[in-house]
Tab-separated table of C-alpha atoms in Angstrom:
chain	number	residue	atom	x	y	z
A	17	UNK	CA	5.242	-0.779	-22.738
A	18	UNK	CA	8.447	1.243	-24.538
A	19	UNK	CA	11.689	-0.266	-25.685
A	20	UNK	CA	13.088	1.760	-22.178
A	21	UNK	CA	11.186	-0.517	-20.518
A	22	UNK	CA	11.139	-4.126	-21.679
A	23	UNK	CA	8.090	-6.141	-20.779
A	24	UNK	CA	9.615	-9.346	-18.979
A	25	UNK	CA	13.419	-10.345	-17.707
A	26	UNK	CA	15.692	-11.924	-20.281
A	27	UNK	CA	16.279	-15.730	-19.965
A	28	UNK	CA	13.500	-15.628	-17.429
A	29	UNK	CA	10.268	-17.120	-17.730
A	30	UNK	CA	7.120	9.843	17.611
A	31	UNK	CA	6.573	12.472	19.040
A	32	UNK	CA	4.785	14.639	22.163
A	33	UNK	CA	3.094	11.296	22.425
A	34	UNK	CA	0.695	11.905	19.805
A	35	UNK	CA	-0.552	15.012	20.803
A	36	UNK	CA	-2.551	16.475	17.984
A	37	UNK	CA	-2.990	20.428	17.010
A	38	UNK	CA	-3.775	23.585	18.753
A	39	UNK	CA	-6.450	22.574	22.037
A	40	UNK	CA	-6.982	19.461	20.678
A	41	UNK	CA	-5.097	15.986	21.834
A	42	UNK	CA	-5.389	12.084	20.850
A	43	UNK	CA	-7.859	10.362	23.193
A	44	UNK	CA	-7.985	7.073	23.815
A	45	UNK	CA	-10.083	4.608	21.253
A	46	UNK	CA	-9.903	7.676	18.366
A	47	UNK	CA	-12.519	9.790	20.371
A	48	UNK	CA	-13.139	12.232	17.716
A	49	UNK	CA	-13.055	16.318	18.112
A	50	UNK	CA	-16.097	17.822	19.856
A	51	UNK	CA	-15.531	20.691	17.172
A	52	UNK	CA	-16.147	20.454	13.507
A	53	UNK	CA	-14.342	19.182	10.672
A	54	UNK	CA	-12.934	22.774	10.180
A	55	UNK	CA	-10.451	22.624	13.256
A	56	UNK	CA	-7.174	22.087	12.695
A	57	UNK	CA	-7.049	18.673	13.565
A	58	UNK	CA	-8.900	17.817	10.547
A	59	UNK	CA	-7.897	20.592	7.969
A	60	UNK	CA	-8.297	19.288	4.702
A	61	UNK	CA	-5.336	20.233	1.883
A	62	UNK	CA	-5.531	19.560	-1.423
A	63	UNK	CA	-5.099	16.058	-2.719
A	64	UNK	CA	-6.364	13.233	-0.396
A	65	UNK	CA	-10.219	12.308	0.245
A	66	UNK	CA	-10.060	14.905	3.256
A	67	UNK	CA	-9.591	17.526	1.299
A	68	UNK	CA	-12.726	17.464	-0.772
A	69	UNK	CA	-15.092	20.102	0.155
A	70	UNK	CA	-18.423	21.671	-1.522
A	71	UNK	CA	-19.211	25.343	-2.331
A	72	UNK	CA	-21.147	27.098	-0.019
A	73	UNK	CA	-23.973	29.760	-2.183
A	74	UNK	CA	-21.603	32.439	-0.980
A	75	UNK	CA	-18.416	31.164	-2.614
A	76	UNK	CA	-16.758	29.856	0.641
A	77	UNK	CA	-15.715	26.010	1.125
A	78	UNK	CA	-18.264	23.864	3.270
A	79	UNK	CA	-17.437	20.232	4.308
A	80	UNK	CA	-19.608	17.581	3.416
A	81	UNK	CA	-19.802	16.608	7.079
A	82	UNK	CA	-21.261	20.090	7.929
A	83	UNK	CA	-23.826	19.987	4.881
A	84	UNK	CA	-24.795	16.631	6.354
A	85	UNK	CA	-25.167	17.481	9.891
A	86	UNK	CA	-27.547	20.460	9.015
A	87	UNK	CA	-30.240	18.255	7.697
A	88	UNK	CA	-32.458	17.027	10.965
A	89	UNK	CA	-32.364	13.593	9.896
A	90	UNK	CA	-28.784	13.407	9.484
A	91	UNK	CA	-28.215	15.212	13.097
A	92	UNK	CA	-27.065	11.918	14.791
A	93	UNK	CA	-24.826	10.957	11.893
A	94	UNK	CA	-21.530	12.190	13.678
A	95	UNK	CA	-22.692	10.255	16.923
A	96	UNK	CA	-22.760	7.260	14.936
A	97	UNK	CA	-19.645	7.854	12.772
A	98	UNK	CA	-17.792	8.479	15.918
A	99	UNK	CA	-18.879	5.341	17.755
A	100	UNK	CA	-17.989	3.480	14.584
A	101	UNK	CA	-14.003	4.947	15.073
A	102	UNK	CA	-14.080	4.202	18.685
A	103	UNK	CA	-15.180	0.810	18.112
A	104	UNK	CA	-12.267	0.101	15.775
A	105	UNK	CA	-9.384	1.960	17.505
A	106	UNK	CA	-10.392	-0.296	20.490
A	107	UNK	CA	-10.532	-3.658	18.790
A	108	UNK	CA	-7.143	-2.506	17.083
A	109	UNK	CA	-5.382	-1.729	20.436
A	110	UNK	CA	-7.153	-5.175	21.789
A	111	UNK	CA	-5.453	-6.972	19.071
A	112	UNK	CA	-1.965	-5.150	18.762
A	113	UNK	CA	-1.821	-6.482	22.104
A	114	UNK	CA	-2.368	-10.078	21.549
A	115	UNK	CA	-0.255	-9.921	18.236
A	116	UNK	CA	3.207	-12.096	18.925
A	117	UNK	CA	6.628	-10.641	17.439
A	118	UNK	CA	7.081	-10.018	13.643
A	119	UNK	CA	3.374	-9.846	12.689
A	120	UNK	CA	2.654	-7.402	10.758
A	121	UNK	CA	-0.692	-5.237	10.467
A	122	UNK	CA	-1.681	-2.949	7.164
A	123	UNK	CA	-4.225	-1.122	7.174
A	124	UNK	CA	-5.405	0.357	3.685
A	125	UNK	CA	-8.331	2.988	2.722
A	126	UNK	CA	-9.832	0.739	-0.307
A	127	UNK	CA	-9.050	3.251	-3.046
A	128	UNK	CA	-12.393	1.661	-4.877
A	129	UNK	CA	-15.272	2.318	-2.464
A	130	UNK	CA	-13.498	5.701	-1.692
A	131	UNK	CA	-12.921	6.582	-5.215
A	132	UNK	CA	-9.010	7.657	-4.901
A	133	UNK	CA	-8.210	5.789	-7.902
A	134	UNK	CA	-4.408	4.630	-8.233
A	135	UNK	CA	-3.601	6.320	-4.773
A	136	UNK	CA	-3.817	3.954	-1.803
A	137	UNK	CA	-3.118	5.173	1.233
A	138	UNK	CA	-2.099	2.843	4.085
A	139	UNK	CA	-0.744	2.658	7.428
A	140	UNK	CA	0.962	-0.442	8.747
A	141	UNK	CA	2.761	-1.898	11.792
A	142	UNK	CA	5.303	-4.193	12.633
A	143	UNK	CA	5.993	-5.809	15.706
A	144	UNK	CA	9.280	-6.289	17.265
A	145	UNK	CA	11.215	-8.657	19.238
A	146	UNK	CA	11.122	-6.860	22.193
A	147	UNK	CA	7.266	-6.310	21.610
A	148	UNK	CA	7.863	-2.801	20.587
A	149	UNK	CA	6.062	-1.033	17.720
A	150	UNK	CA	7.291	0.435	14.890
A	151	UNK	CA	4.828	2.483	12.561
A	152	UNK	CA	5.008	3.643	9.225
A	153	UNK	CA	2.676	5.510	6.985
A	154	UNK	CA	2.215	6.246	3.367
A	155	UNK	CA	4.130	9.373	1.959
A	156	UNK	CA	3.826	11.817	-1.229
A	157	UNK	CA	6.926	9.381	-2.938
A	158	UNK	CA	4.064	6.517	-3.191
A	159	UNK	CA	1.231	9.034	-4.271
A	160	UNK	CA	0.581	9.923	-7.701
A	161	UNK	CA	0.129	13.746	-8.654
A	162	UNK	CA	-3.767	15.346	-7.448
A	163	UNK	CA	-3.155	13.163	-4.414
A	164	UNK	CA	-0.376	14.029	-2.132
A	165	UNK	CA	-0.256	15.555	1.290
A	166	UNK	CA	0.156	19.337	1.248
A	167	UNK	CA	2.349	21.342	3.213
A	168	UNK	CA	-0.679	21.840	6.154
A	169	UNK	CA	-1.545	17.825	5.657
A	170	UNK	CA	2.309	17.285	6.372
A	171	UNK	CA	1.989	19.653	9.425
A	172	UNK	CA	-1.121	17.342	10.757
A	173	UNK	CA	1.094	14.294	10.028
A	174	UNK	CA	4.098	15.622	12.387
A	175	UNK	CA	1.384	16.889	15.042
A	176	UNK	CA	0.073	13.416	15.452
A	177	UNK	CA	3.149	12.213	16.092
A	178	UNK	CA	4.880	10.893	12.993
A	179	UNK	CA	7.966	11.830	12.155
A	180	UNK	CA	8.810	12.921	8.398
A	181	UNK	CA	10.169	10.412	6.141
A	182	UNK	CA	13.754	9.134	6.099
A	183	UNK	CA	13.794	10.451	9.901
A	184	UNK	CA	13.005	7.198	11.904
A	185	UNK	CA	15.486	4.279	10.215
A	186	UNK	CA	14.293	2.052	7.980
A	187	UNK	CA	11.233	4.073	7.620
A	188	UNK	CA	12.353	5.084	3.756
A	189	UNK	CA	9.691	7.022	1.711
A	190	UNK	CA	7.142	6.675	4.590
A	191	UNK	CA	6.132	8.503	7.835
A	192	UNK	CA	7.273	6.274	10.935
A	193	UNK	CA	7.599	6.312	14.662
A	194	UNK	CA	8.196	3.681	16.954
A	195	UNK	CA	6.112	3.191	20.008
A	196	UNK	CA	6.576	0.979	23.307
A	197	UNK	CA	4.096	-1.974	24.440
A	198	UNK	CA	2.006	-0.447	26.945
A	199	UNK	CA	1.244	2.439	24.340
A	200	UNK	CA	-1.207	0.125	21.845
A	201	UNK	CA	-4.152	2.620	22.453
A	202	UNK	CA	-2.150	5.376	21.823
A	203	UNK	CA	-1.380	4.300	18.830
A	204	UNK	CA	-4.568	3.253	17.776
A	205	UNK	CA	-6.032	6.208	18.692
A	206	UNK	CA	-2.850	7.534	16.108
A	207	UNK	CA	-3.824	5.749	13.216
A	208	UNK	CA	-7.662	6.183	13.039
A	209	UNK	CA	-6.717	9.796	13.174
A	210	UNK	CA	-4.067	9.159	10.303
A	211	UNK	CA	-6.806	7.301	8.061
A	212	UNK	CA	-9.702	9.326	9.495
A	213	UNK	CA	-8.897	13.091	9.246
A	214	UNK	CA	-5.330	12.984	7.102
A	215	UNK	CA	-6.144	10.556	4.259
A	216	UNK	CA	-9.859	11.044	4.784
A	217	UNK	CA	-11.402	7.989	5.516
A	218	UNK	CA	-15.338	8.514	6.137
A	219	UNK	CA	-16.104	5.295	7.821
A	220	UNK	CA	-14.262	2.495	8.968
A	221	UNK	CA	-16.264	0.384	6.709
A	222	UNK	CA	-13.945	1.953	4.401
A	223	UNK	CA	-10.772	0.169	5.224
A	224	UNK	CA	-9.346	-3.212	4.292
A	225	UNK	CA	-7.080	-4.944	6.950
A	226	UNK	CA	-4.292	-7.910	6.858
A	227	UNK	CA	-2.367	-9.222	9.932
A	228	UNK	CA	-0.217	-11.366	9.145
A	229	UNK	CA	2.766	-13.426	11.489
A	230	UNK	CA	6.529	-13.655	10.704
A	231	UNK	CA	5.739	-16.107	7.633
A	232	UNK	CA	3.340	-13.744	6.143
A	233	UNK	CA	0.331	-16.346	7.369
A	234	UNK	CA	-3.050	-14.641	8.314
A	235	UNK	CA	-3.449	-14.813	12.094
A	236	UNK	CA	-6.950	-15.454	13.126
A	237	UNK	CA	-8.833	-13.088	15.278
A	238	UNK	CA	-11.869	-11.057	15.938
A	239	UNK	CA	-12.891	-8.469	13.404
A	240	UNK	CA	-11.982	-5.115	13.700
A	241	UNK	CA	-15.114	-3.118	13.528
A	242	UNK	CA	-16.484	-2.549	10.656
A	243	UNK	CA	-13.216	-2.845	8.532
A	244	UNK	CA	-13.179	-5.383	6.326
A	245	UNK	CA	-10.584	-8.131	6.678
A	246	UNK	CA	-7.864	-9.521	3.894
A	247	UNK	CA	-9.378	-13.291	4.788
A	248	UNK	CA	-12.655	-11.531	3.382
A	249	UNK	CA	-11.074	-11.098	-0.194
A	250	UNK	CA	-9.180	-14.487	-0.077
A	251	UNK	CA	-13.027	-15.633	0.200
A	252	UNK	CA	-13.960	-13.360	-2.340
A	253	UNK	CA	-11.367	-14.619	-5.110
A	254	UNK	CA	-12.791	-18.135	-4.439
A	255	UNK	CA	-16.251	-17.097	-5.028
A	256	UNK	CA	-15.347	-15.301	-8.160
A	257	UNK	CA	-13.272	-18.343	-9.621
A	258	UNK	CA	-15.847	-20.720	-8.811
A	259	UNK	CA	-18.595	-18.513	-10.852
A	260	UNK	CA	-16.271	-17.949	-13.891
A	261	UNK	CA	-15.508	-22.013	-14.067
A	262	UNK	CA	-18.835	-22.539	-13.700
A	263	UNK	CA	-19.939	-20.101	-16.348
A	264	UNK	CA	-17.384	-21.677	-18.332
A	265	UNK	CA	-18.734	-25.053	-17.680
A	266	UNK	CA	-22.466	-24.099	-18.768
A	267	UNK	CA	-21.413	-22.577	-21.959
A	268	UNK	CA	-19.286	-25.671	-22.841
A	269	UNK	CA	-16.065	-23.927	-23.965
A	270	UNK	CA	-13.375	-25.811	-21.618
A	271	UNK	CA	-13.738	-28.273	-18.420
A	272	UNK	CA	-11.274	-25.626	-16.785
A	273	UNK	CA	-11.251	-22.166	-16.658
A	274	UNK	CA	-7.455	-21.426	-18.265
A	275	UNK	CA	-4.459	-19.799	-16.317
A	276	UNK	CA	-4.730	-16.638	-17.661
A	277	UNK	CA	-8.382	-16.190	-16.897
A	278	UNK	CA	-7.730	-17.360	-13.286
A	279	UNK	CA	-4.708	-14.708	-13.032
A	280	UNK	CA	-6.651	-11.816	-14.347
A	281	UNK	CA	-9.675	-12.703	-11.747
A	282	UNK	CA	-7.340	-12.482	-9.441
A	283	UNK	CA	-5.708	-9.496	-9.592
A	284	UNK	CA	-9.161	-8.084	-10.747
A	285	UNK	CA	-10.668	-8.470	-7.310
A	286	UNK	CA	-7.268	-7.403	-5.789
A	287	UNK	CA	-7.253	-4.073	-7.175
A	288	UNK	CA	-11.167	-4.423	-6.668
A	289	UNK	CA	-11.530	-4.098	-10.184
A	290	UNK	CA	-13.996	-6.015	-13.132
A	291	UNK	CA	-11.829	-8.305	-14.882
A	292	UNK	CA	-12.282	-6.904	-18.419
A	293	UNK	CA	-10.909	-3.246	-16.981
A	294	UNK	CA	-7.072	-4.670	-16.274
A	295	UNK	CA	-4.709	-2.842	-17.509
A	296	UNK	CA	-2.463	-5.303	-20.193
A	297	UNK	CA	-0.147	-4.205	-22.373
A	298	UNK	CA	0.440	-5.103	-25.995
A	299	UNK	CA	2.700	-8.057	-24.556
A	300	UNK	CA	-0.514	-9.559	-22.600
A	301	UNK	CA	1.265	-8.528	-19.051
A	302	UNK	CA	-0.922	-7.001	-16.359
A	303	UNK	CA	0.401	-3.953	-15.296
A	304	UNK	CA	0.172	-2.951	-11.564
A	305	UNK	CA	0.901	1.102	-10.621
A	306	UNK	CA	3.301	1.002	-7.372
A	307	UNK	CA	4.059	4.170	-6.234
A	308	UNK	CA	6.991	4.570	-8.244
A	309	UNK	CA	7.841	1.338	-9.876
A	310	UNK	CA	5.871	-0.561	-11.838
A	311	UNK	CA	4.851	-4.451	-11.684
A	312	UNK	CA	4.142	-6.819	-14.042
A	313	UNK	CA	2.198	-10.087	-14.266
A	314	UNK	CA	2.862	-12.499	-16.690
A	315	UNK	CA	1.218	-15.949	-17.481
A	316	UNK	CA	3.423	-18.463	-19.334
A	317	UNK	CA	2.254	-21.166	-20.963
A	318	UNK	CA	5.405	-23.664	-21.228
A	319	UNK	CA	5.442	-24.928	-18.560
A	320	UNK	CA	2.339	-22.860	-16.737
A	321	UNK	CA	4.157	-20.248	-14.856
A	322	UNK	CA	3.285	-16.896	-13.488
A	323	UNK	CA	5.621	-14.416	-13.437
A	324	UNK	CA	5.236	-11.185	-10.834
A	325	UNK	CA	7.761	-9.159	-11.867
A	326	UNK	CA	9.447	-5.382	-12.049
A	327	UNK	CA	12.137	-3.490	-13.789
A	328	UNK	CA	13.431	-2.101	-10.698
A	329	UNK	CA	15.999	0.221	-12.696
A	330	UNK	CA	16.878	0.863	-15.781
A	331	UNK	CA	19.918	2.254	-17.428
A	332	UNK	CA	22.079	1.305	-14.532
A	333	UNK	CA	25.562	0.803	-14.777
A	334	UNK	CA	26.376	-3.019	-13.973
A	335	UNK	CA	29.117	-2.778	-11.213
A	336	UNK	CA	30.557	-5.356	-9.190
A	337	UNK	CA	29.337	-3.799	-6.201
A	338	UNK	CA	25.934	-3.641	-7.547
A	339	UNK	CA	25.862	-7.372	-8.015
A	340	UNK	CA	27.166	-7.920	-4.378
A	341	UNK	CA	24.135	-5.397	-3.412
A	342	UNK	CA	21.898	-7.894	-5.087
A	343	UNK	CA	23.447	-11.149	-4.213
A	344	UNK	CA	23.035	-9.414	-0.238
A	345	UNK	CA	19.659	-8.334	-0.842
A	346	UNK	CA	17.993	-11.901	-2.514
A	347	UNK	CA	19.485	-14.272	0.263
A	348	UNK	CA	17.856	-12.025	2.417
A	349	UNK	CA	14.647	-12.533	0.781
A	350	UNK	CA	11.827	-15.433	1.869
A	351	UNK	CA	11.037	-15.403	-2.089
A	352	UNK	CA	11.929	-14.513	-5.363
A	353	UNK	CA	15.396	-12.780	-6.127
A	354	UNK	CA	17.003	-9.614	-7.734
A	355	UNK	CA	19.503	-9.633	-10.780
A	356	UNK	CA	20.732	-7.146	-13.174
A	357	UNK	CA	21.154	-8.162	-16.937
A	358	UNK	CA	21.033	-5.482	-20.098
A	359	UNK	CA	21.449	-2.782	-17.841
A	360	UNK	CA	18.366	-3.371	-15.939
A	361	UNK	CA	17.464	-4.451	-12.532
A	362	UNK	CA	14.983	-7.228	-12.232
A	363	UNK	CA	12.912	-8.213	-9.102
A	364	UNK	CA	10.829	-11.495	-9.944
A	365	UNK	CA	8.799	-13.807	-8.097
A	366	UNK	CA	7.570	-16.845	-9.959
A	367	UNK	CA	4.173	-19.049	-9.093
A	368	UNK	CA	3.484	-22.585	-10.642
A	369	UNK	CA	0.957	-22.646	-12.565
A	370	UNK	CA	0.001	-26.073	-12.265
A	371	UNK	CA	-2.360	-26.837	-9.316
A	372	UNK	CA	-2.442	-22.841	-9.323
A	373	UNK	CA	-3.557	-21.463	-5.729
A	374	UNK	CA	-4.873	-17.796	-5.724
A	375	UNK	CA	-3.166	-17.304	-2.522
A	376	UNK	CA	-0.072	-17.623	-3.740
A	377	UNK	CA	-0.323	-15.437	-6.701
A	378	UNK	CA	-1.805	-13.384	-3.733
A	379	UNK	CA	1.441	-13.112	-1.521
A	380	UNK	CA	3.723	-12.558	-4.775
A	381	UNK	CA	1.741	-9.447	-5.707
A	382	UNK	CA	1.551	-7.850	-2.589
A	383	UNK	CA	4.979	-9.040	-1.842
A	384	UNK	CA	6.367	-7.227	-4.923
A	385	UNK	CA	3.881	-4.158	-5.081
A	386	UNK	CA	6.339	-3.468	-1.681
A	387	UNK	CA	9.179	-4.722	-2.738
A	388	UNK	CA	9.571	-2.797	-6.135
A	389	UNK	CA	7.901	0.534	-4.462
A	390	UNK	CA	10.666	0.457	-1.678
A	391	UNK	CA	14.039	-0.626	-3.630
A	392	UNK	CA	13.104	1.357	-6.034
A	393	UNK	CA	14.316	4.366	-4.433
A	394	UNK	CA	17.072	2.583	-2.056
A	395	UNK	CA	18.824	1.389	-5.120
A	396	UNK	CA	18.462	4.640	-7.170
A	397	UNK	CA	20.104	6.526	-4.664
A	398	UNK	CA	23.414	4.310	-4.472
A	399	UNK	CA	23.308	3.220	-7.764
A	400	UNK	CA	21.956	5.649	-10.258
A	401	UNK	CA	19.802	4.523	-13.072
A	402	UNK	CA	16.055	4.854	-13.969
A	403	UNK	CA	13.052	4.577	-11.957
A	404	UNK	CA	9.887	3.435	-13.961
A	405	UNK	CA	7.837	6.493	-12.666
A	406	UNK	CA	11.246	8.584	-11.371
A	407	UNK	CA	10.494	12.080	-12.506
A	408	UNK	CA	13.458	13.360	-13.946
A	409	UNK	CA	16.224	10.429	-13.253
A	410	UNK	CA	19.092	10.356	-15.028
A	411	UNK	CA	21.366	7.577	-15.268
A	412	UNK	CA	25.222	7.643	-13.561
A	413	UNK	CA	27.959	7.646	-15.920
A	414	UNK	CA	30.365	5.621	-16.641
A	415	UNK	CA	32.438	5.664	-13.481
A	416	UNK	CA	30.604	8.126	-11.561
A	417	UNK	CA	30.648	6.519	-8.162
A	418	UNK	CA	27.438	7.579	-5.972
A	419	UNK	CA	27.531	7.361	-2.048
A	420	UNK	CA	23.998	6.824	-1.283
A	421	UNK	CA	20.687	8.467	-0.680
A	422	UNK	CA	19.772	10.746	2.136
A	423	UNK	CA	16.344	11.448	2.776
C-alpha cells in the first residue's frame, strides 16, 4: 500500500414491462430467442463474457454458440442450455414468491469458473414491506476497465427493463427497477436475461446464489437449478479448514491451525481462490478489489482480532457536518461503524478472533465489499476527498462547500 493510503485505522485494532429488443419480448421462465445469439437481444459489446466472439476464416466475428451448434453432436446443446434457464427462472419466481419482507436475493456470475477475473457481475433483489420488488444490477462504476457495458450493452440493459443508474432512488451506481408481487416471473424471466445474454452467463451452473432474511440469516429452500447456493461455500470453507488443521496436525507443527491461516482460507475460497494466490500487502493485510474502494483484512494478534476494513476517503476535509453524516450513517448500521481521523474516512467491522467462526468473518466481508463500494461514491459526492480507485478525484478545499452528487 502507499503513504496516500495507510494500511489500517489509527487507534483501531422498469419499464414496457420488460419487453426486450426489436420482435423479440421476455417470456415467461427465461424462454430463450428462437433466433441466434446474433439478434439483438443478445448482441455482445465489448467487455463482459457476452461479448467474446471467435474469428470466422473470412475475417468476420462468429459466436461460440454458433461454432458449437454446427458440429452434429453438439446440435441439441441449445435445447439443453435453454431448458437449464427455464428451469432456474422458474424455481427463482417459485421462491421470490415464498420469500417474506426484507430478504434479500444476489445473484452473482462466479468470476472464477467464468474467467472474468476482478469483475463480478451480479444482480440482486430486495423485498419490501408491502411485498414489492425492488431490483438492482451491477453498473460500469463497479467494473474495472476491459469489462464494462458498452453503449449497445447499455441499450440491452434499458430494453429489458432497467432503468439507468441513479434513475430509480436508492439504486446509486447500479441499474434498478422496482416491480409489483404478482410480477415474480416477469422478473425472473428479467434477470436470467440480465446474467444470460448481458453479462454473458453460459450456464446457470455458472452462478452463485445467497438469500438471505432481514438479519442477513440464510433462509432455507429448494435449490435453484443448477446454480450453486452460498450454504454450498459455507460448507466448502468447513471442508477446507478441517483439511488444513488436519494437515497441520499430521505434520506436527501446531495442535491448531493459527488465525491467520484460518482468515486467509477463508477469504481464499470466497474469492474462489488457492490460498497462497491472496493478494497481501507488505503490512500482511489481505486486500479485496471492490469496485471502487478497496478492503482490507487484517489479523491481530493482541488480543486475536480480525479487522475488515476500508479507507472510504481520503484527503477529506473533516467538517462538522461530515461527522454528523457519520454519526447518522453508523447508528444506522447492524455492524461495524464509520469515523474520520487524519483526514480519512474509515469503515471497519471487527470479528473476535477467539472461538473464530468463518461465518462471521463471512458476513463482515461481504458486508463491507458493499458497504465501501456504495459510500464510496455517496460520500465523495457531498464531501469531496479521494476514492481508493476514483479516477481523477481531487480533494475539496478548504471551505469549498459541495451540495451533493447527482447521478
Amino acid at each position: 500500500m502507499t503513504a496516500d493510503h495507510p494500511s489500517a485505522p489509527p487507534g483501531t485494532s422498469t419499464q414496457q414491462g420488460a419487453q426486450t429488443h426489436q420482435g423479440t419480448s421476455t417470456q415467461q421462465g427465461a424462454q430463450t430467442h428462437q433466433g441466434t445469439s446474433t439478434q439483438q437481444g443478445a448482441q455482445t459489446h465489448q467487455g463482459t463474457p457476452a461479448q467474446q466472439s471467435v474469428t470466422a476464416q473470412h475475417g468476420g466475428p462468429v459466436h461460440h454458440e454458433s461454432v458449437l451448434l454446427d458440429e452434429p453432436s453438439t446440435a441439441d446443446l441449445r435445447a439443453k442450455v435453454t431448458q437449464a434457464w427455464q428451469e432456474f427462472a422458474r424455481a427463482l419466481a417459485d421462491r421470490l414468491a415464498d420469500l417474506p419482507p426484507g430478504a434479500h436475493v444476489e445473484l452473482t456470475l462466479d468470476p472464477t469458473a467464468s474467467g472474468t477475473d476482478d469483475a463480478v457481475y451480479s444482480v440482486g433483489v430486495d423485498i419490501e414491506a408491502d411485498g414489492r420488488f425492488a431490483a438492482r444490477a451491477v453498473g460500469n462504476a463497479a467494473l474495472p476497465q476491459g469489462h464494462r457495458l458498452d453503449r449497445a450493452a447499455v441499450a440491452d440493459m434499458v430494453a429489458l427493463g432497467w432503468s439507468p443508474p441513479g434513475v430509480v432512488e436508492g439504486s446509486g451506481d447500479q441499474f434498478g427497477l422496482h416491480c409489483v408481487a404478482g410480477e415474480r416471473t416477469r422478473l425472473a424471466a428479467l434477470l436470467s436475461r440480465t446474467l444470460r445474454d448481458i453479462y454473458g452467463a453460459p450456464h446457470p451452473a455458472f452462478l452463485v446464489y445467497l438469500i438471505e432474511d432481514a438479519d442477513g440469516e440464510p433462509l432455507p429452500g429448494p435449490p435453484l437449478g443448477t446454480a450453486r447456493g452460498g450454504s454450498d461455500l459455507v460448507r466448502e470453507i468447513e471442508t477446507e479448514l478441517e483439511e488444513a488443521l488436519a494437515v497441520a496436525g499430521a505434520d506436527g507443527e501446531t495442535e491448531v491451525l493459527e488465525l491467520a491461516d484460518r482468515v486467509r482460507t477463508v477469504v481464499s475460497t470466497m474469492l474462489r481462490s488457492d490460498s497462497d494466490r491472496v493478494q497481501v500487502d507488505s503490512d500482511g493485510d489481505i486486500n479485496i478489489r471492490a469496485g471502487s474502494a478497496m478492503v482490507f483484512v487484517r489479523v491481530r494478534d493482541n488480543p486475536p482480532l480480525v479487522d475488515v476494513f476500508s479507507p472510504v476517503l481520503t484527503e477529506v476535509e473533516p467538517t462538522e457536518r461530515l461527522y454528523v453524516k457519520l454519526s447518522e450513517l453508523t447508528n444506522r448500521m447492524p455492524i461495524g461503524r464509520l469515523y474520520c481521523a487524519d483526514d480519512t474516512v474509515w469503515a471497519s467491522i471487527p470479528v473476535f478472533g477467539r472461538n473464530f467462526q468463518p461465518t462471521h468473518l463471512m458476513l463482515a466481508v461481504q458486508v463491507m465489499t458493499g458497504l465501501a463500494d456504495e459510500l464510496d461514491d455517496r460520500l465523495h459526492g457531498e464531501f469531496g476527498g479521494k476514492r481508493f480507485f476514483g479516477e481523477g478525484d481531487k480533494p475539496v478545499r478548504r471551505g469549498e462547500h459541495r451540495t451533493g452528487m447527482y447521478l
